[in-house]
PDB file of C-alpha atoms in Angstrom:
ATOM      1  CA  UNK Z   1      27.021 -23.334 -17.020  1.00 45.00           C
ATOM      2  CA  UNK Z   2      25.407 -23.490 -13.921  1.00 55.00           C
ATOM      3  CA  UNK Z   3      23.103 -20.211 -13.222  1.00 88.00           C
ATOM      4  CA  UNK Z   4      23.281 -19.127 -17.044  1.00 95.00           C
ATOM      5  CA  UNK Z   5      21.171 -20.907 -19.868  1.00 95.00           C
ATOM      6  CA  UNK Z   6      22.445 -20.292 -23.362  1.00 95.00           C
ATOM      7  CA  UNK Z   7      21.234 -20.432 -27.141  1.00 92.00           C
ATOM      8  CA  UNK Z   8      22.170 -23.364 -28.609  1.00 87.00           C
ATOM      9  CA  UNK Z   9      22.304 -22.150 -31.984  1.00 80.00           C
ATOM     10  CA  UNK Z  10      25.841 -21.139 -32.519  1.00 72.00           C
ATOM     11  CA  UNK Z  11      25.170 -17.359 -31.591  1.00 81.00           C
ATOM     12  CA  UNK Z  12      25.856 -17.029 -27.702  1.00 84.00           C
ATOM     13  CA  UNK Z  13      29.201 -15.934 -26.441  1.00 89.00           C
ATOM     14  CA  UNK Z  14      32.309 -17.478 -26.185  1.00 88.00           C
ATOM     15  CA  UNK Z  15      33.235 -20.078 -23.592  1.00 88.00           C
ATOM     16  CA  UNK Z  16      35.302 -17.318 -21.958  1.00 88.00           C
ATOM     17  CA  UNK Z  17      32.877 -14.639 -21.694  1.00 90.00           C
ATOM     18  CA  UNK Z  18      30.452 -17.006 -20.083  1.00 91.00           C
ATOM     19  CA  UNK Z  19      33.092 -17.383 -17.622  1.00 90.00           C
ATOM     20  CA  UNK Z  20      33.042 -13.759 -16.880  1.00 90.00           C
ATOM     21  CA  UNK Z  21      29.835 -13.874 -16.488  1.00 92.00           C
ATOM     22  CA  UNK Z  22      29.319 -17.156 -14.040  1.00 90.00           C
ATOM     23  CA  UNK Z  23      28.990 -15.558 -10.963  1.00 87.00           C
ATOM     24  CA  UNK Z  24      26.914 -12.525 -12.096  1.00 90.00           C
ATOM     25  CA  UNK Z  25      23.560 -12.653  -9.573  1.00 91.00           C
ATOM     26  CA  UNK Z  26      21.601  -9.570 -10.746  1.00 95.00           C
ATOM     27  CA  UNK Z  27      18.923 -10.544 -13.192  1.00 97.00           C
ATOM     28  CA  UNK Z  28      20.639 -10.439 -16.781  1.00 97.00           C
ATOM     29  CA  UNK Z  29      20.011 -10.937 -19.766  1.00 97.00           C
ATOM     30  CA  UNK Z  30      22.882 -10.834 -22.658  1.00 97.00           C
ATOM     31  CA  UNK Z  31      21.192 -10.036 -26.618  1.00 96.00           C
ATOM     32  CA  UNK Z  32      23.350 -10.658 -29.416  1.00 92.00           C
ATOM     33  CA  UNK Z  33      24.293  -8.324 -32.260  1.00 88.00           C
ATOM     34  CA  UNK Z  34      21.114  -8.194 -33.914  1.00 90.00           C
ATOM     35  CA  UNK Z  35      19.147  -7.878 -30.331  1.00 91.00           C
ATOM     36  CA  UNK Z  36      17.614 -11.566 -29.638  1.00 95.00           C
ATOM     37  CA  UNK Z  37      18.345 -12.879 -26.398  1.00 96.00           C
ATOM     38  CA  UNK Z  38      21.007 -15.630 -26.079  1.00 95.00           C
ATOM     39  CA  UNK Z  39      21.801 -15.972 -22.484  1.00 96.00           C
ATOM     40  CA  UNK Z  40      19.468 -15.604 -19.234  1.00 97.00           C
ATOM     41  CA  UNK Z  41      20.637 -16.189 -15.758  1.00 96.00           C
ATOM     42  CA  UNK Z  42      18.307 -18.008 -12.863  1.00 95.00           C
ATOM     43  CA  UNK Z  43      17.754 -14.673 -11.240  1.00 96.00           C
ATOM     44  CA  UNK Z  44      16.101 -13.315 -14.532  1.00 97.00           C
ATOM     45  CA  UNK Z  45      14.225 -16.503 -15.168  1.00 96.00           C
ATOM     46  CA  UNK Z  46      12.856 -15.706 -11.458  1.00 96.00           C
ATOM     47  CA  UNK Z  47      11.952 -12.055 -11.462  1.00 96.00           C
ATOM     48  CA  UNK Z  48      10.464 -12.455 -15.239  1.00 96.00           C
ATOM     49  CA  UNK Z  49       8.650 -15.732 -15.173  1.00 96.00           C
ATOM     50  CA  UNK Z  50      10.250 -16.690 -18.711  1.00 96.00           C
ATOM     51  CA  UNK Z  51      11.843 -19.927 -19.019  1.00 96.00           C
ATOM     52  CA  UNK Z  52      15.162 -20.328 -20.584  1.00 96.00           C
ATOM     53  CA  UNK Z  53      13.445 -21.974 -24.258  1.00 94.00           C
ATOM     54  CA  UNK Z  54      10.731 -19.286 -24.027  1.00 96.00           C
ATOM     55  CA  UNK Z  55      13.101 -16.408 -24.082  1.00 96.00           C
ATOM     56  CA  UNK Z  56      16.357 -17.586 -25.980  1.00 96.00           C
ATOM     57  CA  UNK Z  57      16.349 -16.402 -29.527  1.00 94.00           C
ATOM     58  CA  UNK Z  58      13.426 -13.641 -28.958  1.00 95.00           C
ATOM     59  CA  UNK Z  59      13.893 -10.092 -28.885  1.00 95.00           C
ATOM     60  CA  UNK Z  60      13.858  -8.285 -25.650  1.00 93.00           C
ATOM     61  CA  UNK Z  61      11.009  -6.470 -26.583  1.00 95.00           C
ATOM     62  CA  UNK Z  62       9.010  -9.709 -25.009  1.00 96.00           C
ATOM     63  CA  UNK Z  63       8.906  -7.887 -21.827  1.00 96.00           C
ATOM     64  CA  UNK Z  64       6.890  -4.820 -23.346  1.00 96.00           C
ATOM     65  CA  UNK Z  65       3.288  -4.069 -23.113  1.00 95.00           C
ATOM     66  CA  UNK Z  66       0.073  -1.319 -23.637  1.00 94.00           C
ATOM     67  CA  UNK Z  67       2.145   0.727 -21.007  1.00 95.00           C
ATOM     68  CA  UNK Z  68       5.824   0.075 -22.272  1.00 96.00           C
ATOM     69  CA  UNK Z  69       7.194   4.048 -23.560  1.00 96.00           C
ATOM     70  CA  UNK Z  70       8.375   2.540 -27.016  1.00 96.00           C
ATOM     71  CA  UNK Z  71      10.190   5.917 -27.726  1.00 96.00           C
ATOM     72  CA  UNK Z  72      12.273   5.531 -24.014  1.00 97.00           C
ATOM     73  CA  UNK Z  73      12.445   1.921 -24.907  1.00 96.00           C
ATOM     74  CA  UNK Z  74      14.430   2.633 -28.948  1.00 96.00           C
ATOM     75  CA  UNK Z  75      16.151   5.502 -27.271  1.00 97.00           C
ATOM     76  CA  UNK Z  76      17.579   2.899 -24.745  1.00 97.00           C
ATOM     77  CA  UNK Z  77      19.126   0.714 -27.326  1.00 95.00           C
ATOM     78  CA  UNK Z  78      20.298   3.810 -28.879  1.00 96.00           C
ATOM     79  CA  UNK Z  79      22.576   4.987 -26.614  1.00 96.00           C
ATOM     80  CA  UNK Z  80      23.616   1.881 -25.981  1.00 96.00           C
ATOM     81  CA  UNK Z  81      25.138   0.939 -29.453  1.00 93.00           C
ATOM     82  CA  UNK Z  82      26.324   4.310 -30.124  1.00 95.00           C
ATOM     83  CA  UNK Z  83      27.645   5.175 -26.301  1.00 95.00           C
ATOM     84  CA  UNK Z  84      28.405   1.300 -25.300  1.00 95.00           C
ATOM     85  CA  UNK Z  85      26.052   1.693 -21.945  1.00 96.00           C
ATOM     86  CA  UNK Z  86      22.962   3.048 -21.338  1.00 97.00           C
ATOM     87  CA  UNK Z  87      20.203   2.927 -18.461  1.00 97.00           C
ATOM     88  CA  UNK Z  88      16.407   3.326 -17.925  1.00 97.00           C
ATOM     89  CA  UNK Z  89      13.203   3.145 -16.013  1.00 97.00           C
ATOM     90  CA  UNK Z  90      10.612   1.279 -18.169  1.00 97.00           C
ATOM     91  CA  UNK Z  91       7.324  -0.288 -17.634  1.00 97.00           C
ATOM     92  CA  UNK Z  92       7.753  -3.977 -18.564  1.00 97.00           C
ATOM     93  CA  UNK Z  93       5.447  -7.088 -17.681  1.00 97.00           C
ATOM     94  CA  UNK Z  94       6.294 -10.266 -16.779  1.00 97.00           C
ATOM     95  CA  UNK Z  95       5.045 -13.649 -18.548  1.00 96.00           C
ATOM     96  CA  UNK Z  96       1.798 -13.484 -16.222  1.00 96.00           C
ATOM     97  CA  UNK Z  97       1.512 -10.233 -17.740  1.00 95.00           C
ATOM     98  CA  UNK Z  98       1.990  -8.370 -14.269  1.00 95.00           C
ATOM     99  CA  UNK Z  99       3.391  -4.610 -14.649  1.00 96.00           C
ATOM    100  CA  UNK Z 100       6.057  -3.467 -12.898  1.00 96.00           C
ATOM    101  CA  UNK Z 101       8.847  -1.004 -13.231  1.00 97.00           C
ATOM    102  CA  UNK Z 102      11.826  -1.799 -14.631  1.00 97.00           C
ATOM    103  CA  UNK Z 103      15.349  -0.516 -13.999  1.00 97.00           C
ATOM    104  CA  UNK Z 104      17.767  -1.544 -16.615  1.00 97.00           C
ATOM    105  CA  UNK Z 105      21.384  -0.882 -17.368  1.00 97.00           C
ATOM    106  CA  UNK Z 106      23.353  -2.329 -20.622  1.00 97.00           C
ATOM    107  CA  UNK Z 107      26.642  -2.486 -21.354  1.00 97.00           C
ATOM    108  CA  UNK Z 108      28.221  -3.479 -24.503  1.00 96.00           C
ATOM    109  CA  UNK Z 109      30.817  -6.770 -24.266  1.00 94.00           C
ATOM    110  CA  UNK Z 110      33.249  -7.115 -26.801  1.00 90.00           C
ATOM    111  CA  UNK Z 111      33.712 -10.969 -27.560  1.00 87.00           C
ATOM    112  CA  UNK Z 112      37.159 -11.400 -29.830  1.00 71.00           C
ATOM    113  CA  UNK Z 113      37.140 -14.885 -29.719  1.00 59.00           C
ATOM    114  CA  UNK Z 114      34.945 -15.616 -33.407  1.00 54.00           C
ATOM    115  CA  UNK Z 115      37.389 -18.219 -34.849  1.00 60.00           C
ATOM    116  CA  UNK Z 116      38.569 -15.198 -38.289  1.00 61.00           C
ATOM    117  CA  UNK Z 117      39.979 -12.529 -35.626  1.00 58.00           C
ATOM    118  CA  UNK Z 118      37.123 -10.642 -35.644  1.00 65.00           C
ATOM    119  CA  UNK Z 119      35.334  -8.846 -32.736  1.00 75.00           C
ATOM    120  CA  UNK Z 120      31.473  -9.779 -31.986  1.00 86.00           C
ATOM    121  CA  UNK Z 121      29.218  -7.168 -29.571  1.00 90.00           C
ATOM    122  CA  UNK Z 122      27.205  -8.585 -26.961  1.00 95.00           C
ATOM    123  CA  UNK Z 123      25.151  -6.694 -24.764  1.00 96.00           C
ATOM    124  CA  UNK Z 124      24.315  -7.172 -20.872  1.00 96.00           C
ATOM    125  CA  UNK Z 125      21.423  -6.011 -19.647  1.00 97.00           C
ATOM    126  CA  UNK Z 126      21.154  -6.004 -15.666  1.00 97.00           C
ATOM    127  CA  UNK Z 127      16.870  -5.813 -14.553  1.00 97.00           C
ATOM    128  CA  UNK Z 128      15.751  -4.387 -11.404  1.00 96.00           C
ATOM    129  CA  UNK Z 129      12.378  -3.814 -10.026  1.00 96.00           C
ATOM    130  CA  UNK Z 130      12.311  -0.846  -8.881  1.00 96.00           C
ATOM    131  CA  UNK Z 131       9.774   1.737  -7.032  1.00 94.00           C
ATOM    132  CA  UNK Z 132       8.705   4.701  -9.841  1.00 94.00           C
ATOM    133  CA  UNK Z 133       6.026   7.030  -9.042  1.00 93.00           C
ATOM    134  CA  UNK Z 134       4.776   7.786 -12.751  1.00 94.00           C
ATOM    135  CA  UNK Z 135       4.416   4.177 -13.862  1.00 94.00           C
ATOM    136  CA  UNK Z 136       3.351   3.230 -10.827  1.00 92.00           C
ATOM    137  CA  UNK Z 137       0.500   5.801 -11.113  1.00 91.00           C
ATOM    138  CA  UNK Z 138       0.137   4.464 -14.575  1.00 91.00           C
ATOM    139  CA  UNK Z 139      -0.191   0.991 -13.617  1.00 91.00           C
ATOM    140  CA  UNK Z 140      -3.290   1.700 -10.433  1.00 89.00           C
ATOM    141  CA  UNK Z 141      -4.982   3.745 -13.556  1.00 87.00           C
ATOM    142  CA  UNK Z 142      -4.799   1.131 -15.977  1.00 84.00           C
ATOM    143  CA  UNK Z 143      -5.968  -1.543 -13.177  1.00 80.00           C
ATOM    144  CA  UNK Z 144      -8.398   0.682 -11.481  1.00 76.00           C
ATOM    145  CA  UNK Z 145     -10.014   1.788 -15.207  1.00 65.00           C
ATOM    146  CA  UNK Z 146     -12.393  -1.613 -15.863  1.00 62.00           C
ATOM    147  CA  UNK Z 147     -13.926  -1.575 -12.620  1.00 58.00           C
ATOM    148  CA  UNK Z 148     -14.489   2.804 -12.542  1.00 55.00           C
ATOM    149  CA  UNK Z 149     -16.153   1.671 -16.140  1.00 57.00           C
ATOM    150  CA  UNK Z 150     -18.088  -1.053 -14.974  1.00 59.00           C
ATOM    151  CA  UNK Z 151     -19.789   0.438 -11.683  1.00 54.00           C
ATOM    152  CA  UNK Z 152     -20.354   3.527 -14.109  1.00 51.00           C
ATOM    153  CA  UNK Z 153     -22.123   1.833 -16.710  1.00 55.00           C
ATOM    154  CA  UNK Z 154     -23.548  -0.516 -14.567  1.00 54.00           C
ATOM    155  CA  UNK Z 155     -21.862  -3.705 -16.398  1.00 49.00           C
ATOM    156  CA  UNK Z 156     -22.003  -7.078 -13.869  1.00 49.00           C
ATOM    157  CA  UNK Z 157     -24.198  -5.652 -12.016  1.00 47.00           C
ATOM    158  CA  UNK Z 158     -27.564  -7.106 -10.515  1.00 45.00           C
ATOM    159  CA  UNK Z 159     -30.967  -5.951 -12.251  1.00 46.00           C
ATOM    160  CA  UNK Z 160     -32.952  -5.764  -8.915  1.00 43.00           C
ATOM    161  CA  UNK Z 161     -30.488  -3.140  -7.631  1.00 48.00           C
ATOM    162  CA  UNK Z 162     -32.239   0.029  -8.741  1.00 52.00           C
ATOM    163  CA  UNK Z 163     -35.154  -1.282  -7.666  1.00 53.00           C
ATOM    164  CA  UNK Z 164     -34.195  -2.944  -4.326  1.00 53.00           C
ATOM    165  CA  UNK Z 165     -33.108   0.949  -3.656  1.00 54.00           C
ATOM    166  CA  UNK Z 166     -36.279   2.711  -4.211  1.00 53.00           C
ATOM    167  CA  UNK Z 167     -38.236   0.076  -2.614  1.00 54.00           C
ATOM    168  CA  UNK Z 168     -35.781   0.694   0.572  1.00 57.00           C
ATOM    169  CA  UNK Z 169     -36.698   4.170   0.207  1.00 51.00           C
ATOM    170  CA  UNK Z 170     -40.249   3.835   0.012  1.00 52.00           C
ATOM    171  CA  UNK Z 171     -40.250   1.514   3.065  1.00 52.00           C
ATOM    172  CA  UNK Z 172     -37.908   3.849   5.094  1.00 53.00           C
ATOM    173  CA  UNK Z 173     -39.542   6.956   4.073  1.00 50.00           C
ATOM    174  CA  UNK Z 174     -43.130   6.760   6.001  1.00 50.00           C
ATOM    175  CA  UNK Z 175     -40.958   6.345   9.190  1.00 49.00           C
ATOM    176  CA  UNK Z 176     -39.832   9.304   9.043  1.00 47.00           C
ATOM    177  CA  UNK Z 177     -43.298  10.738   7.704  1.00 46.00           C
ATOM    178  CA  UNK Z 178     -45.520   9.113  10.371  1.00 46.00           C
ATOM    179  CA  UNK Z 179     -45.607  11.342  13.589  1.00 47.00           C
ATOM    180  CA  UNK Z 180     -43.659   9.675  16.763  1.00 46.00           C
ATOM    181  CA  UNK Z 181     -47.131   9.968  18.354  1.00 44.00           C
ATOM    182  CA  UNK Z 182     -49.095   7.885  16.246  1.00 45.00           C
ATOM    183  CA  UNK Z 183     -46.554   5.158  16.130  1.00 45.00           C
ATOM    184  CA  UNK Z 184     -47.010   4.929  20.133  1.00 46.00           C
ATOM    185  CA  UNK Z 185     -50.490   4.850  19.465  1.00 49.00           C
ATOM    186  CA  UNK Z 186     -51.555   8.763  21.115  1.00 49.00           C
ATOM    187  CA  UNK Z 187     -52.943  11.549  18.845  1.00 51.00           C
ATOM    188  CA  UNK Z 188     -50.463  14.440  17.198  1.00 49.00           C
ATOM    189  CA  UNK Z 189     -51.010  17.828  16.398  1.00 47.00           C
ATOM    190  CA  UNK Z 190     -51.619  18.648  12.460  1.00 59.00           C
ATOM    191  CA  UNK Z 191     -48.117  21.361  12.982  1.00 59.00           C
ATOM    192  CA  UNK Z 192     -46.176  18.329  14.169  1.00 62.00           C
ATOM    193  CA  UNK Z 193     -47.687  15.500  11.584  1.00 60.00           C
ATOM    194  CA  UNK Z 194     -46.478  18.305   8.816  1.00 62.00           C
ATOM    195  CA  UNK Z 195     -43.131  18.669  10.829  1.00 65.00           C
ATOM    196  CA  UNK Z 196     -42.627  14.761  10.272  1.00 67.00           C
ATOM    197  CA  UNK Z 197     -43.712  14.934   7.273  1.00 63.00           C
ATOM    198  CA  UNK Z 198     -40.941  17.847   5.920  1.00 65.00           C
ATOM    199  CA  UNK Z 199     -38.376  16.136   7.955  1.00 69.00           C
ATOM    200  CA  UNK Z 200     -38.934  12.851   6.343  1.00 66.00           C
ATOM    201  CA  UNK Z 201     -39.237  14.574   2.872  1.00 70.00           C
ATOM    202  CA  UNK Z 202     -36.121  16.383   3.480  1.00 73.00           C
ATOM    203  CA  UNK Z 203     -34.104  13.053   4.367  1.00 72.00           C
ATOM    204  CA  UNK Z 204     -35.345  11.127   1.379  1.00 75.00           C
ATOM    205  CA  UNK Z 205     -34.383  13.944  -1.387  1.00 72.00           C
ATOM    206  CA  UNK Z 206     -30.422  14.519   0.543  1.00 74.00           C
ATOM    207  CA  UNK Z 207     -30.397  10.328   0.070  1.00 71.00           C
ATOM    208  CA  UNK Z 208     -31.368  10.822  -3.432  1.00 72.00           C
ATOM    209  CA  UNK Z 209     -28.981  13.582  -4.037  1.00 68.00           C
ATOM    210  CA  UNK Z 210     -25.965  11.864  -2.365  1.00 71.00           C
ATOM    211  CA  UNK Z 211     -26.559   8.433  -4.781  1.00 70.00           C
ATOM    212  CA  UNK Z 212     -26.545  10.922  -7.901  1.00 70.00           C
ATOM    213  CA  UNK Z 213     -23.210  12.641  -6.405  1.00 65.00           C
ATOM    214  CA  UNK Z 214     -21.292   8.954  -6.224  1.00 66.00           C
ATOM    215  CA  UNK Z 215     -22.928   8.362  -9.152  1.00 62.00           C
ATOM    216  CA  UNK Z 216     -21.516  11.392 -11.341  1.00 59.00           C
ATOM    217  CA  UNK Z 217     -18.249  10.851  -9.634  1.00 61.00           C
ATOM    218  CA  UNK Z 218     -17.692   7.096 -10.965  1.00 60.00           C
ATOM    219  CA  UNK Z 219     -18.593   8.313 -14.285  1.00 56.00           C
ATOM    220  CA  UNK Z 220     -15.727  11.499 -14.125  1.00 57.00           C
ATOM    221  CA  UNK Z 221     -13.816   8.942 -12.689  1.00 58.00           C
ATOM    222  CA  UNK Z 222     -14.162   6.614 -15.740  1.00 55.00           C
ATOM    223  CA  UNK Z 223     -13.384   9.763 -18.037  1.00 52.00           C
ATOM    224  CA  UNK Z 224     -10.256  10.596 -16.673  1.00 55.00           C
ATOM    225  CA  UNK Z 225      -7.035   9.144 -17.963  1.00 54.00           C
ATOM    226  CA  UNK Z 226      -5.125   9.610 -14.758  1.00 50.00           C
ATOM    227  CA  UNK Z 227      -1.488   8.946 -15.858  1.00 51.00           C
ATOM    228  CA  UNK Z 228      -1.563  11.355 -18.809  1.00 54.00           C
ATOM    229  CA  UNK Z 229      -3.146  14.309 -15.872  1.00 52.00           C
ATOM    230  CA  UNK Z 230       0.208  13.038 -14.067  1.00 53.00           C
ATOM    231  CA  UNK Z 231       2.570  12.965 -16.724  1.00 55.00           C
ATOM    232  CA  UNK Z 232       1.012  17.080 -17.862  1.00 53.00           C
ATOM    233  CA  UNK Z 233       1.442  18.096 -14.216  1.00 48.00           C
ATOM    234  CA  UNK Z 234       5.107  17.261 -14.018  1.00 51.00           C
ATOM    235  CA  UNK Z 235       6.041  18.645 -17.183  1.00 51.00           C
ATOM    236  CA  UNK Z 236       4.301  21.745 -15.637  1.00 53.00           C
ATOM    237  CA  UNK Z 237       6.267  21.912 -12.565  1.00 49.00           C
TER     238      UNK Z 237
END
C-alpha cells in the first residue's frame, strides 16, 4: 500500500484496516497487541529518520533516550489499553539521535477480521513535533552541559593560553605604568610617575578580577542541572 509499509510477518492488520488507514498523512505509526511496530507511514519514516525494515517488528520505545520521562512514557500506554486513547508530550530522538518534543495521540483499532471470529487490538499512534518549553529547556541543558564542562575544566583547550594571558598583561601593563611624559620623551613629576603607576596597577588587578569572575561563573554554570531548577520552579508556582 502506497504511503504505508507493513510487517511481513503475519502480524499487521487486515487488508481492510489498511484501507482505513491509506490516506492517513500525519506521521503514524500502528503497534500490535504486544507493542512492536507493524505499520509506518512515509510521513513517519520522514519526521523520524527510521526506515520501514529498521522499525517494523521493534518496540516503540526505539524513539526514547537519556531525556525520555519513562514514567510519562508507561503511563501513556496505560491509559491507552485501559481507556482505548491516550495523549502526551514526550522527549523522543530521532535515528540521528536529535531531541525533539514529541506530541503523540493513540487510539486503540479493533481489527475483527482474524480468520476464528475473534477481535485483534491495534493501536495508532499519530507523532507531532511540537514546541514544549520544559523539554526544550531540557534539551539546550543537556547540549549546552559538555562545552560549560569543558571551558571549566579547561579540556581542548590550548596549553599556551594561560600563559599567552599573563604575558599580554605584562606587556600591556608598563603602558599604563610609564608616565605619558616619558613616552614623548620630556621629564615627569615623581606625584604623576606614582599616579601612572596606581592607575596602571589598578587596571591590571580589575582585568585579573574580571577573568576569575567568568571563570567562577563557567564552573557554577557546569554545576547546575538546569532542567531539574526548571522542573522545581514550576512545581512551585
Amino acid at each position: 500500500m502506497e504511503g504505508w509499509s507493513w510487517s511481513e510477518d503475519g502480524v499487521a492488520p487486515s487488508e481492510a484496516l489498511r484501507d482505513v488507514l491509506e490516506d492517513w498523512t500525519v506521521p503514524s505509526f500502528v503497534t500490535d497487541p504486544i507493542g512492536n511496530i507493524c505499520g509506518v507511514n512515509q510521513a513517519w519514516v520522514a519526521m523520524c529518520g527510521y526506515r520501514p525494515c529498521q522499525a517494523l517488528g521493534k518496540p516503540a520505545t526505539i524513539m526514547q533516550g537519556d531525556l525520555t520521562d519513562r514514567e510519562a512514557a508507561a503511563s501513556h500506554t496505560r491509559r491507552l489499553r485501559e481507556n482505548g486513547k491516550s495523549c502526551s508530550t514526550l522527549c523522543n530522538y530521532t535515528k540521528s539521535g536529535r531531541a525533539f518534543a514529541n506530541e503523540i495521540s493513540s487510539v486503540c483499532l479493533h481489527d475483527a477480521d482474524t480468520g476464528d471470529g475473534s477481535v485483534n487490538q491495534y493501536y495508532l499512534t499519530e507523532s507531532r513535533e511540537v514546541q514544549h518549553e520544559e523539554i526544550e529547556h531540557a534539551i539546550t541543558a543537556k547540549t549546552m552541559r559538555p562545552f560549560l564542562l569543558q571551558t571549566a575544566t579547561g579540556a581542548k583547550r590550548p596549553r599556551m593560553h594561560h600563559p599567552v594571558l599573563l604575558i599580554g598583561l605584562l606587556l600591556a601593563g608598563p603602558l599604563f605604568i610609564v608616565p605619558t611624559e616619558l613616552l614623548r620623551g620630556g621629564q615627569a613629576l615623581p606625584a604623576e610617575q606614582t599616579l601612572n603607576a596606581v592607575k596602571g596597577l589598578s587596571w591590571i588587578v580589575s582585568v585579573l578580577f574580571k577573568c576569575i569572575s567568568c571563570y567562577a561563573l563557567f564552573l557554577l554554570l557546569a554545576a547546575i542541572d538546569v532542567s531539574q531548577i526548571t522542573s522545581r520552579v514550576k512545581k512551585i508556582f
